[in-house]
mmCIF file with all atom_site columns, C-alpha atoms in Angstrom:
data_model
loop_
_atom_site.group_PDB
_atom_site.id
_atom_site.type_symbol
_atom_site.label_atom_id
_atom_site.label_alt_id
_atom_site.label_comp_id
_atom_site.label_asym_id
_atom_site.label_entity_id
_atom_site.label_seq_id
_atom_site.pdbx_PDB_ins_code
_atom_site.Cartn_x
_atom_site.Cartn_y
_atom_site.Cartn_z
_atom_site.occupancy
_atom_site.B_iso_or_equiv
_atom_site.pdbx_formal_charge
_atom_site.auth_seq_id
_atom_site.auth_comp_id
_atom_site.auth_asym_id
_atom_site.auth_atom_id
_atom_site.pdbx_PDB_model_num
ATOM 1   C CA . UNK A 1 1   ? -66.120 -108.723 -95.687  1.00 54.00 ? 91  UNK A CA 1
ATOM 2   C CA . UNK A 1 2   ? -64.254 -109.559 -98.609  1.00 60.00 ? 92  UNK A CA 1
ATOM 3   C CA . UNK A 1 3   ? -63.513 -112.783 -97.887  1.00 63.00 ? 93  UNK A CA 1
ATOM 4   C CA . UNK A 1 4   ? -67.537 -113.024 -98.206  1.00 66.00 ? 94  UNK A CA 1
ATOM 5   C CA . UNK A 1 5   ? -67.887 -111.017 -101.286 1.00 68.00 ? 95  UNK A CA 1
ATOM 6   C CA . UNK A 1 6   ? -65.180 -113.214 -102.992 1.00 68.00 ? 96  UNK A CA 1
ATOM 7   C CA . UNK A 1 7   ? -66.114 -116.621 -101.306 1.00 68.00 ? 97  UNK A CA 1
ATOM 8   C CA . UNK A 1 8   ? -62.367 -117.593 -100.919 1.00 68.00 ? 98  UNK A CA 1
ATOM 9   C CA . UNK A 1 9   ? -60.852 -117.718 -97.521  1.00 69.00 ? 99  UNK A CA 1
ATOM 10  C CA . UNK A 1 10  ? -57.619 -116.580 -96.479  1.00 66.00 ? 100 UNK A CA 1
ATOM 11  C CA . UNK A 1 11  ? -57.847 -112.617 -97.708  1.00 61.00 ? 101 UNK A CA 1
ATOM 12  C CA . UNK A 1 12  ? -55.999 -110.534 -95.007  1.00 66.00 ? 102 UNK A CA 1
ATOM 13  C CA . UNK A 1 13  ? -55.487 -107.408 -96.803  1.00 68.00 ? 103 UNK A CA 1
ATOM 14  C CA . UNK A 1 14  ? -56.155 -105.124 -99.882  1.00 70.00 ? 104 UNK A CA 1
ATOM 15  C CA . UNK A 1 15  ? -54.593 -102.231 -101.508 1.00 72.00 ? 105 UNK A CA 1
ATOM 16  C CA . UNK A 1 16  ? -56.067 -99.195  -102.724 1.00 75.00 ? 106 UNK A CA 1
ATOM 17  C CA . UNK A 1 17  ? -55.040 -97.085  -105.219 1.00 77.00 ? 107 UNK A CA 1
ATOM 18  C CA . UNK A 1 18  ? -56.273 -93.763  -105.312 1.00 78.00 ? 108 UNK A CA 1
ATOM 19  C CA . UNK A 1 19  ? -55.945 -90.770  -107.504 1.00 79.00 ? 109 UNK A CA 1
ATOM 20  C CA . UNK A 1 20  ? -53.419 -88.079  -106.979 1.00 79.00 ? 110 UNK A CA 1
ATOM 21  C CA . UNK A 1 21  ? -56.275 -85.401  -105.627 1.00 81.00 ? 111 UNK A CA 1
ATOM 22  C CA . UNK A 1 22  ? -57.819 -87.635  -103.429 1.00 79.00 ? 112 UNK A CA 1
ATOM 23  C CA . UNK A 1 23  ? -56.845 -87.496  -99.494  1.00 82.00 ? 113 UNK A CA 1
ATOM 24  C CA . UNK A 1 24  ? -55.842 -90.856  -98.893  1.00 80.00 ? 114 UNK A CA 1
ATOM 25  C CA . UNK A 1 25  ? -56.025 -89.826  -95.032  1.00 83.00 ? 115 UNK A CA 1
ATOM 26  C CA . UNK A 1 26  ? -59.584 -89.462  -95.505  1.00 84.00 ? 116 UNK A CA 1
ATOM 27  C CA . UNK A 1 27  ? -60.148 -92.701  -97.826  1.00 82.00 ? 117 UNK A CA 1
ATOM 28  C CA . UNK A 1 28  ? -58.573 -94.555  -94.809  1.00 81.00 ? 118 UNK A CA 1
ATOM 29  C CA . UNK A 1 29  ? -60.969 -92.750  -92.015  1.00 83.00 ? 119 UNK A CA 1
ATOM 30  C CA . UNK A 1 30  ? -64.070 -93.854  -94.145  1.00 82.00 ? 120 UNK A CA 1
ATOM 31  C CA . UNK A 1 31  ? -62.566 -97.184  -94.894  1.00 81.00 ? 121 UNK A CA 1
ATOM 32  C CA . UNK A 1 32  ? -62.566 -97.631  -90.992  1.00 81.00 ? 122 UNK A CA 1
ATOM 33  C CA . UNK A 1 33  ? -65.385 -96.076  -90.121  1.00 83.00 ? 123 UNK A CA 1
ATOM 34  C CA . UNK A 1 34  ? -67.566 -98.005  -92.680  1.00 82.00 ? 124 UNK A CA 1
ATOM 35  C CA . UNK A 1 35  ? -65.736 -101.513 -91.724  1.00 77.00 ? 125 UNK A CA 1
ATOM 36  C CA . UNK A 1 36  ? -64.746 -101.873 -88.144  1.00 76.00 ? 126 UNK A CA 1
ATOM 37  C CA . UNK A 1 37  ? -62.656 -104.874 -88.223  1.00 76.00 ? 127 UNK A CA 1
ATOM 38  C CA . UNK A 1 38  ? -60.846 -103.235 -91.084  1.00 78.00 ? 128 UNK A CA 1
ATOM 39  C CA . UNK A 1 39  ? -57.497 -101.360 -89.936  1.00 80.00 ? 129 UNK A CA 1
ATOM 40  C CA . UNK A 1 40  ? -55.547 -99.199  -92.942  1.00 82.00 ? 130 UNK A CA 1
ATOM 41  C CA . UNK A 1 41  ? -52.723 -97.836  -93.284  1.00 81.00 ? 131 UNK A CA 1
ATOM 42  C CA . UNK A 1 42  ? -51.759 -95.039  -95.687  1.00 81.00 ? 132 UNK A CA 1
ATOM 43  C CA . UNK A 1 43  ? -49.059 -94.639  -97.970  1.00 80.00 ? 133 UNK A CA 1
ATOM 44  C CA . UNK A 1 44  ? -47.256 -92.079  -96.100  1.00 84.00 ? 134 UNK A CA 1
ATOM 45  C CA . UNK A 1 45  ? -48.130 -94.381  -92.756  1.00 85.00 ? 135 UNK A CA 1
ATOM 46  C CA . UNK A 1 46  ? -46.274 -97.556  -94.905  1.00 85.00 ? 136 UNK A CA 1
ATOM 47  C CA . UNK A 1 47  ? -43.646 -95.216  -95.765  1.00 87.00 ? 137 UNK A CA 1
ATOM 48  C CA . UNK A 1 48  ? -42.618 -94.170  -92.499  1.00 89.00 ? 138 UNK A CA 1
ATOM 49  C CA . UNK A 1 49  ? -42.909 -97.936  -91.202  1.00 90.00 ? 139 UNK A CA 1
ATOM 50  C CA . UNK A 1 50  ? -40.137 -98.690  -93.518  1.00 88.00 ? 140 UNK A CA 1
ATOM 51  C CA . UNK A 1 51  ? -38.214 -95.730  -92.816  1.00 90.00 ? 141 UNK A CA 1
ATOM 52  C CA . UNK A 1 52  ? -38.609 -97.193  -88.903  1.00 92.00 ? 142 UNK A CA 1
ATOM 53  C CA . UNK A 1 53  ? -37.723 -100.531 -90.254  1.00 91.00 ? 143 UNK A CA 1
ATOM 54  C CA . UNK A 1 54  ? -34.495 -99.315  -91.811  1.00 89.00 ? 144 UNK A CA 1
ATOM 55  C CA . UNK A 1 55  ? -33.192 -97.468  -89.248  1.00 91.00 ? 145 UNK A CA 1
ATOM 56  C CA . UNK A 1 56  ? -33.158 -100.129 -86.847  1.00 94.00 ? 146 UNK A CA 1
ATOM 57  C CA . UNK A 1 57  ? -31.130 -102.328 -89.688  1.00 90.00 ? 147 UNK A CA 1
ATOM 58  C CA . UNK A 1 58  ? -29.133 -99.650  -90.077  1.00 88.00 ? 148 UNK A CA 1
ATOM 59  C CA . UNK A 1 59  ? -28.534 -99.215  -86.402  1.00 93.00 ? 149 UNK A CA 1
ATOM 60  C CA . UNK A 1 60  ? -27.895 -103.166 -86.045  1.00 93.00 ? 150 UNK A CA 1
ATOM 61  C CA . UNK A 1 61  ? -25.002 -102.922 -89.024  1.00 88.00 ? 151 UNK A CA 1
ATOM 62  C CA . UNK A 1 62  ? -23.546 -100.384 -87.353  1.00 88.00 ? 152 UNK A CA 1
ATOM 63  C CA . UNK A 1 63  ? -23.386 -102.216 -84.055  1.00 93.00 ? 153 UNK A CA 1
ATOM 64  C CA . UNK A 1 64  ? -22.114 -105.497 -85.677  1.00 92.00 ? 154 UNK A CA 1
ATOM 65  C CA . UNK A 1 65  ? -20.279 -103.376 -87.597  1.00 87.00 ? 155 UNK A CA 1
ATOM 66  C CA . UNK A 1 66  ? -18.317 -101.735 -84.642  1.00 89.00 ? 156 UNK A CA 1
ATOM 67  C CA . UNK A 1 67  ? -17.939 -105.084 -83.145  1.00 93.00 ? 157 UNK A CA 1
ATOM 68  C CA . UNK A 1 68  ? -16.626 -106.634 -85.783  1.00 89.00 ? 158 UNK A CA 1
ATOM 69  C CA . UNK A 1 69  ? -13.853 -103.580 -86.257  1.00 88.00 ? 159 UNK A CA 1
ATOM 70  C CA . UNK A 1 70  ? -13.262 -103.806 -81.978  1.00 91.00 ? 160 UNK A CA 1
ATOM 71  C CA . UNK A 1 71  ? -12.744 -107.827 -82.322  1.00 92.00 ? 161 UNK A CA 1
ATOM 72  C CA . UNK A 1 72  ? -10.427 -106.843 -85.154  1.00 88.00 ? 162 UNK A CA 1
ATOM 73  C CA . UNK A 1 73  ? -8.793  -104.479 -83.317  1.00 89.00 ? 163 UNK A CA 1
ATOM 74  C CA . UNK A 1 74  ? -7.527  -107.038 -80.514  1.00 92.00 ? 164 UNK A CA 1
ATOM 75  C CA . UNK A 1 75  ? -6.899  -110.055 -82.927  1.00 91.00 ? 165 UNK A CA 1
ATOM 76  C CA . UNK A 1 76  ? -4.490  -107.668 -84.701  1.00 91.00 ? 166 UNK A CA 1
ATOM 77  C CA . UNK A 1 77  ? -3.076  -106.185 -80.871  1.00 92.00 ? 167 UNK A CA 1
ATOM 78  C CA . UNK A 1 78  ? -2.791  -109.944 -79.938  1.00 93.00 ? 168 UNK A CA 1
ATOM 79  C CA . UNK A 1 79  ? -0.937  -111.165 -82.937  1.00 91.00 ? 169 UNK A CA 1
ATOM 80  C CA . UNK A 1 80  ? 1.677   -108.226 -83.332  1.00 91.00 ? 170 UNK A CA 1
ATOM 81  C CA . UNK A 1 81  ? 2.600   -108.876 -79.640  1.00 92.00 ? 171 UNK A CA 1
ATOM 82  C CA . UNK A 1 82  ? 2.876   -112.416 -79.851  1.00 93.00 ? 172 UNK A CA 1
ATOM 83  C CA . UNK A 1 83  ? 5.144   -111.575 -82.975  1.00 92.00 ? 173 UNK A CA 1
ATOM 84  C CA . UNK A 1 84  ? 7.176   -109.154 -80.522  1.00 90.00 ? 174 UNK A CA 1
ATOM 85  C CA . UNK A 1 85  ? 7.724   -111.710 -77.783  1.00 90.00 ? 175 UNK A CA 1
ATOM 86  C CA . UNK A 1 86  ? 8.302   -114.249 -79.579  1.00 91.00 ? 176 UNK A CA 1
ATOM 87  C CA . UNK A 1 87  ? 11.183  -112.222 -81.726  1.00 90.00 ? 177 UNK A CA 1
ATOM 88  C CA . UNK A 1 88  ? 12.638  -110.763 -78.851  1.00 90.00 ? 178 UNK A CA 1
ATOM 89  C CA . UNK A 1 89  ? 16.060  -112.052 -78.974  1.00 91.00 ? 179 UNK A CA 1
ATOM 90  C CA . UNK A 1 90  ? 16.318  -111.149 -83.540  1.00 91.00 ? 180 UNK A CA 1
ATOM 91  C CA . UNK A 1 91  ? 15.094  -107.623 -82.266  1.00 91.00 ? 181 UNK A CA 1
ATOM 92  C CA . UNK A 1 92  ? 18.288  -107.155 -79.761  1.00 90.00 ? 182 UNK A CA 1
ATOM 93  C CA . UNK A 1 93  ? 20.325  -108.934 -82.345  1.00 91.00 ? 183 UNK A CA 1
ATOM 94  C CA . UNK A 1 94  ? 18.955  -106.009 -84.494  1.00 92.00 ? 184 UNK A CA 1
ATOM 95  C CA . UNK A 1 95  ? 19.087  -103.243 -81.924  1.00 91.00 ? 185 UNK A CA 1
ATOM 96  C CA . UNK A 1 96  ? 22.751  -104.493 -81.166  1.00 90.00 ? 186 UNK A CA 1
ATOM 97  C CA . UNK A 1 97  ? 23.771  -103.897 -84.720  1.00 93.00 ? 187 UNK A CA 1
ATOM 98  C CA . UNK A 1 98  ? 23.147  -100.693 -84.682  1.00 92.00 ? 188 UNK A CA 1
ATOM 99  C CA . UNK A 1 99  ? 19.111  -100.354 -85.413  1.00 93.00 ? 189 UNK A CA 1
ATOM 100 C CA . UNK A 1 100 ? 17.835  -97.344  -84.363  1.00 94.00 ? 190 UNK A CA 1
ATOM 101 C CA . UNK A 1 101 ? 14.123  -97.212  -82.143  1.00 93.00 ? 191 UNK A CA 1
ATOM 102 C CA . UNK A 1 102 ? 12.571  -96.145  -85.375  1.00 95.00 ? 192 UNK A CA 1
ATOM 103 C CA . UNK A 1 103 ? 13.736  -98.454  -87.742  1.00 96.00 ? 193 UNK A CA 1
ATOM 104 C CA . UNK A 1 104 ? 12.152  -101.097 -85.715  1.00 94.00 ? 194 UNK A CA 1
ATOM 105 C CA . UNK A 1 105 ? 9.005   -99.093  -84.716  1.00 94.00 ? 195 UNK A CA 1
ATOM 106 C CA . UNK A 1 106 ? 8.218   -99.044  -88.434  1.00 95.00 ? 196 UNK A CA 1
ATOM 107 C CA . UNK A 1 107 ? 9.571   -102.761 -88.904  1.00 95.00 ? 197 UNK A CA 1
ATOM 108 C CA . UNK A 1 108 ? 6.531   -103.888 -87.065  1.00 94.00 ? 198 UNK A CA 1
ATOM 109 C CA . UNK A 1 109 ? 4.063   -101.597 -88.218  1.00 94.00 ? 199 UNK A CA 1
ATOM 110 C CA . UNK A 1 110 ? 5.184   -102.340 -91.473  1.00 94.00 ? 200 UNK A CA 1
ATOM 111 C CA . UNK A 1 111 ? 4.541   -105.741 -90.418  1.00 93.00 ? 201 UNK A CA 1
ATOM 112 C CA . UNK A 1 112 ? 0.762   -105.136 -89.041  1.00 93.00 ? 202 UNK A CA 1
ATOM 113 C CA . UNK A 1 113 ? 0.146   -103.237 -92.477  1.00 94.00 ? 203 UNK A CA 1
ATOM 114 C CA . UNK A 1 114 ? 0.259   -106.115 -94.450  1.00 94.00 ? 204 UNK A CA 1
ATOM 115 C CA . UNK A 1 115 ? -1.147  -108.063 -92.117  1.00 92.00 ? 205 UNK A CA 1
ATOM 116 C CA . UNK A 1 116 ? -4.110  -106.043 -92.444  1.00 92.00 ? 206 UNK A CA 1
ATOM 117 C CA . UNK A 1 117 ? -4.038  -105.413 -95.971  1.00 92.00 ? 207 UNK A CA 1
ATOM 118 C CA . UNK A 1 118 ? -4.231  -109.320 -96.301  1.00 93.00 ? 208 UNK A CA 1
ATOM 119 C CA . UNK A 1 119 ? -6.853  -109.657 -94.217  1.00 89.00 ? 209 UNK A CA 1
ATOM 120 C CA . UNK A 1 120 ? -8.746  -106.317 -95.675  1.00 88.00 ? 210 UNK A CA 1
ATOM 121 C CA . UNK A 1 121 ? -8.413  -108.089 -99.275  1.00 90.00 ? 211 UNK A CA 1
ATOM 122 C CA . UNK A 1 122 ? -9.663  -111.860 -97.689  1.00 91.00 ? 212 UNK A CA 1
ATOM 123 C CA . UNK A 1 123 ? -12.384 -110.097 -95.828  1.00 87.00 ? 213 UNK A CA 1
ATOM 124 C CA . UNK A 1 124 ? -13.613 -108.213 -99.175  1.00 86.00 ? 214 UNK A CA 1
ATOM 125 C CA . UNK A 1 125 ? -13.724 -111.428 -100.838 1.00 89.00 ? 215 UNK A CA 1
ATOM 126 C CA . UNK A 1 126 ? -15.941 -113.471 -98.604  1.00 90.00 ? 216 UNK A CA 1
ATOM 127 C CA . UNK A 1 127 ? -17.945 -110.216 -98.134  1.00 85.00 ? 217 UNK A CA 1
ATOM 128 C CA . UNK A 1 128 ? -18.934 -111.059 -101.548 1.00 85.00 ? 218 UNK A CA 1
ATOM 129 C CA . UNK A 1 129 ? -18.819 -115.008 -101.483 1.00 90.00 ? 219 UNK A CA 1
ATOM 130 C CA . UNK A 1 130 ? -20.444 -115.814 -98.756  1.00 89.00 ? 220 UNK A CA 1
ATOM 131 C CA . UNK A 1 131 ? -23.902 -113.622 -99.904  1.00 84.00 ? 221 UNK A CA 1
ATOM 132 C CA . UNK A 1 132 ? -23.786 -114.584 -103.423 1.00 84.00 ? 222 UNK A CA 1
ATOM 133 C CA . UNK A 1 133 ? -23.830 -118.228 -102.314 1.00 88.00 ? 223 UNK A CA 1
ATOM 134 C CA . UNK A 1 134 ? -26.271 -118.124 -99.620  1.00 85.00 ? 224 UNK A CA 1
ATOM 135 C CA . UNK A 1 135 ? -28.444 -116.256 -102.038 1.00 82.00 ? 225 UNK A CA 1
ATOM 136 C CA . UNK A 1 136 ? -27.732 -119.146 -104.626 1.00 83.00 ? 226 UNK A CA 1
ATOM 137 C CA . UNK A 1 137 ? -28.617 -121.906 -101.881 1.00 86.00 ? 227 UNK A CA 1
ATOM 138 C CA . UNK A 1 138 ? -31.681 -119.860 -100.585 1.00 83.00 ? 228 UNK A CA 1
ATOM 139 C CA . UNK A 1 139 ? -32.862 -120.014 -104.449 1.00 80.00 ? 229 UNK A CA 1
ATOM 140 C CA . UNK A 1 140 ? -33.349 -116.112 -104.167 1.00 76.00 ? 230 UNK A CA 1
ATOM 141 C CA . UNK A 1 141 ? -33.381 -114.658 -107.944 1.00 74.00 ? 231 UNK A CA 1
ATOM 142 C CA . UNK A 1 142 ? -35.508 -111.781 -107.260 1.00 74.00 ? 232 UNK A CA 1
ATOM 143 C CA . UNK A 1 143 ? -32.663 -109.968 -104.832 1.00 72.00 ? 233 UNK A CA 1
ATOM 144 C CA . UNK A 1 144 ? -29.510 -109.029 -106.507 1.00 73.00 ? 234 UNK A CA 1
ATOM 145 C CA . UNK A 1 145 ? -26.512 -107.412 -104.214 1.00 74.00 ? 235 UNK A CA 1
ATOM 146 C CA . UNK A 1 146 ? -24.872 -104.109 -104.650 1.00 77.00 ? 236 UNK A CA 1
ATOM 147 C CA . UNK A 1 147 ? -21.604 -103.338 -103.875 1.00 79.00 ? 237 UNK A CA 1
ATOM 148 C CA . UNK A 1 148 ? -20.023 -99.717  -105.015 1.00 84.00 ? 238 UNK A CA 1
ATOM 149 C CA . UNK A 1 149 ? -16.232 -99.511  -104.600 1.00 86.00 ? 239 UNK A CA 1
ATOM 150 C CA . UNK A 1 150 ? -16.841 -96.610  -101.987 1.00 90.00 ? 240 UNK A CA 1
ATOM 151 C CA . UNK A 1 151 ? -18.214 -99.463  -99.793  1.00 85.00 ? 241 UNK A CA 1
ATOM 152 C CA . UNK A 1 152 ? -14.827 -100.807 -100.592 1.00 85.00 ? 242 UNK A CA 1
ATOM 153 C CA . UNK A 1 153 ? -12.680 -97.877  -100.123 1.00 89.00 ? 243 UNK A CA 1
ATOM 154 C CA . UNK A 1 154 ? -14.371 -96.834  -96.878  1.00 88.00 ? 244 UNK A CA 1
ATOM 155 C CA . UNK A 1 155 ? -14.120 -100.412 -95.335  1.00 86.00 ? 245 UNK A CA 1
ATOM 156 C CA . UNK A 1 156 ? -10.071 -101.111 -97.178  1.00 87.00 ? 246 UNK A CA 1
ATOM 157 C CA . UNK A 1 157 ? -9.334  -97.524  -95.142  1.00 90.00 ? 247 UNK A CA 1
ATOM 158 C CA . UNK A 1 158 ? -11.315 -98.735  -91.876  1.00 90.00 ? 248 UNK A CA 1
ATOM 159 C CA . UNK A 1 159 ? -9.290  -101.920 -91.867  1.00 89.00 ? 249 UNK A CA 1
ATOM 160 C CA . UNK A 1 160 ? -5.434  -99.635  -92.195  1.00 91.00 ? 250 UNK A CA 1
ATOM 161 C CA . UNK A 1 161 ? -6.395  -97.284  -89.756  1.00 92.00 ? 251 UNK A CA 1
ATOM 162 C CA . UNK A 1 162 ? -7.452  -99.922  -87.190  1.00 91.00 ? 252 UNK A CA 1
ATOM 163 C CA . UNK A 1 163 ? -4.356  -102.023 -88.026  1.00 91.00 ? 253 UNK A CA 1
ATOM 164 C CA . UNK A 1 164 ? -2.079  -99.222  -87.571  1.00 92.00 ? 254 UNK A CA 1
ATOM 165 C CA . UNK A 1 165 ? -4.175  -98.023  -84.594  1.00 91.00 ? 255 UNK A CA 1
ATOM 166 C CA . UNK A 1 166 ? -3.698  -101.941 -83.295  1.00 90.00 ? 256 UNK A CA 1
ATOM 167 C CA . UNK A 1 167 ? 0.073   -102.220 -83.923  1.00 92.00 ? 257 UNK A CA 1
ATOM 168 C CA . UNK A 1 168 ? 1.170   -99.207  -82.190  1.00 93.00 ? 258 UNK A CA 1
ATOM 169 C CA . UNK A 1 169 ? 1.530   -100.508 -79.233  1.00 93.00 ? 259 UNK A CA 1
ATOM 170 C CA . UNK A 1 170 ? 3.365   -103.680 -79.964  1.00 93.00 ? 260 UNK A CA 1
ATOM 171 C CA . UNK A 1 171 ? 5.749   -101.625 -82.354  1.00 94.00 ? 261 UNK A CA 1
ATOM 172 C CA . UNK A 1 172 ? 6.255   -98.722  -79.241  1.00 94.00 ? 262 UNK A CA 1
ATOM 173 C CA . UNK A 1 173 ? 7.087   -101.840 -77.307  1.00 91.00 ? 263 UNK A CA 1
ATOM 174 C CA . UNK A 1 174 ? 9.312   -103.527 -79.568  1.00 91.00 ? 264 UNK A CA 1
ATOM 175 C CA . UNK A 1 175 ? 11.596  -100.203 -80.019  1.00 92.00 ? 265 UNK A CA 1
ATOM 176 C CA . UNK A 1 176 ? 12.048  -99.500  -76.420  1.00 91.00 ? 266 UNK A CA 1
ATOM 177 C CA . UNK A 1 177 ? 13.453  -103.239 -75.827  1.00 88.00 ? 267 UNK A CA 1
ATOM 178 C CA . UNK A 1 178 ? 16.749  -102.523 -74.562  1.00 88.00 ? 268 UNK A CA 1
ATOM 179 C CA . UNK A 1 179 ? 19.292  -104.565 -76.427  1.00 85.00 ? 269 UNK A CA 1
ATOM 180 C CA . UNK A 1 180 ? 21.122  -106.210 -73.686  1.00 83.00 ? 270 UNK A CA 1
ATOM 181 C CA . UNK A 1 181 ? 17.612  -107.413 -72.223  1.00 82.00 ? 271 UNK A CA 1
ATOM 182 C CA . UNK A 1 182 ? 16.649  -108.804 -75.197  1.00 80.00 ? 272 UNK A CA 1
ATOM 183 C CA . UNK A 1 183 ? 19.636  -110.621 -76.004  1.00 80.00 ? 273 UNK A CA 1
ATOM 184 C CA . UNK A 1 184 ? 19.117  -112.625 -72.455  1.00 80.00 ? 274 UNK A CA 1
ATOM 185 C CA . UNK A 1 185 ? 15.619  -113.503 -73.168  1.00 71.00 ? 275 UNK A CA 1
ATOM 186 C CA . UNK A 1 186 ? 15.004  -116.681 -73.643  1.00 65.00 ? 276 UNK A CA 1
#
């Protein structure tokens, strides 16, 4: 073996680079057949073992991914109807005074929008903190991040969509308070 030939310990593997005209498939059979504790693997056989590889990362992003937009989702549902309970009464002031339904429909999704935006623009900057300084902790200089702006843009539009998708509800619930109702709520 080669750890023989070379008389160090330790050698689990080789590569070898063969010429464009030469089958690597059958460089690998003899390789095999000549060696039997050898196993190969050729470079289309290594390519499609990454391709595997990143699929199933690209599967598990998507998955975190989806949770992380579903958790989102109900923090925003949560805190837009806390808002709406807990403003009750100032919305039958409002409603009393001659707001229509509409007015304070978009009130609080105007509301949830920049409530999202904020939290769109704070979650874009630790998207980028927190990996630059783990990478700086981690002493890894050999990996740099990428990060286009249609990352950005796609995840900026993912955030509005979910927060107006999340404050509908609360704001539908808001303008139907009748006003007499909400001026006895306590």
């Amino acid at each position: 073996t080669l750890q023989d030939i070379t008389d160090k310990d330790g050698v689990s593997r080789i590569l070898v680079k063969t010429g464009e005209d030469v089958n690597d498939t059958a460089i690998s059979e003899k390789i095999e057949e000549d060696y039997e504790n050898f196993t190969t693997l050729t470079s289309e056989e290594i390519s499609s073992i990454a391709d595997d590889v990143l699929g199933i990362l690209d599967t598990a992003t998507l998955a975190v991914s989806a949770l992380a937009i579903i958790v989102g989702a109900i923090g925003i549902i949560n805190t837009m109807v806390m808002a709406v309970y807990e403003r009750t009464k100032e919305i039958g002031v409002l409603k009393s005074v001659g707001w229509k339904s509409r007015k304070i429909l978009l009130m609080i999704l105007g509301e949830t929008l920049i409530l999202t935006t904020l939290s769109g623009i704070i979650g874009s900057i630790f998207g980028i903190l927190i990996p630059e300084v783990g990478f700086r902790l981690l002493e890894v200089n050999d990996l740099s991040l990428g990060y286009s702006p249609k990352t950005f843009i796609l995840a900026f539009g993912i955030t509005i969509i979910v927060g107006i998708i999340g404050g509908l509800y609360p704001a539908y619930k808001a303008s139907k308070l009748a006003p007499t109702e909400a001026l006895r709520y306590e």
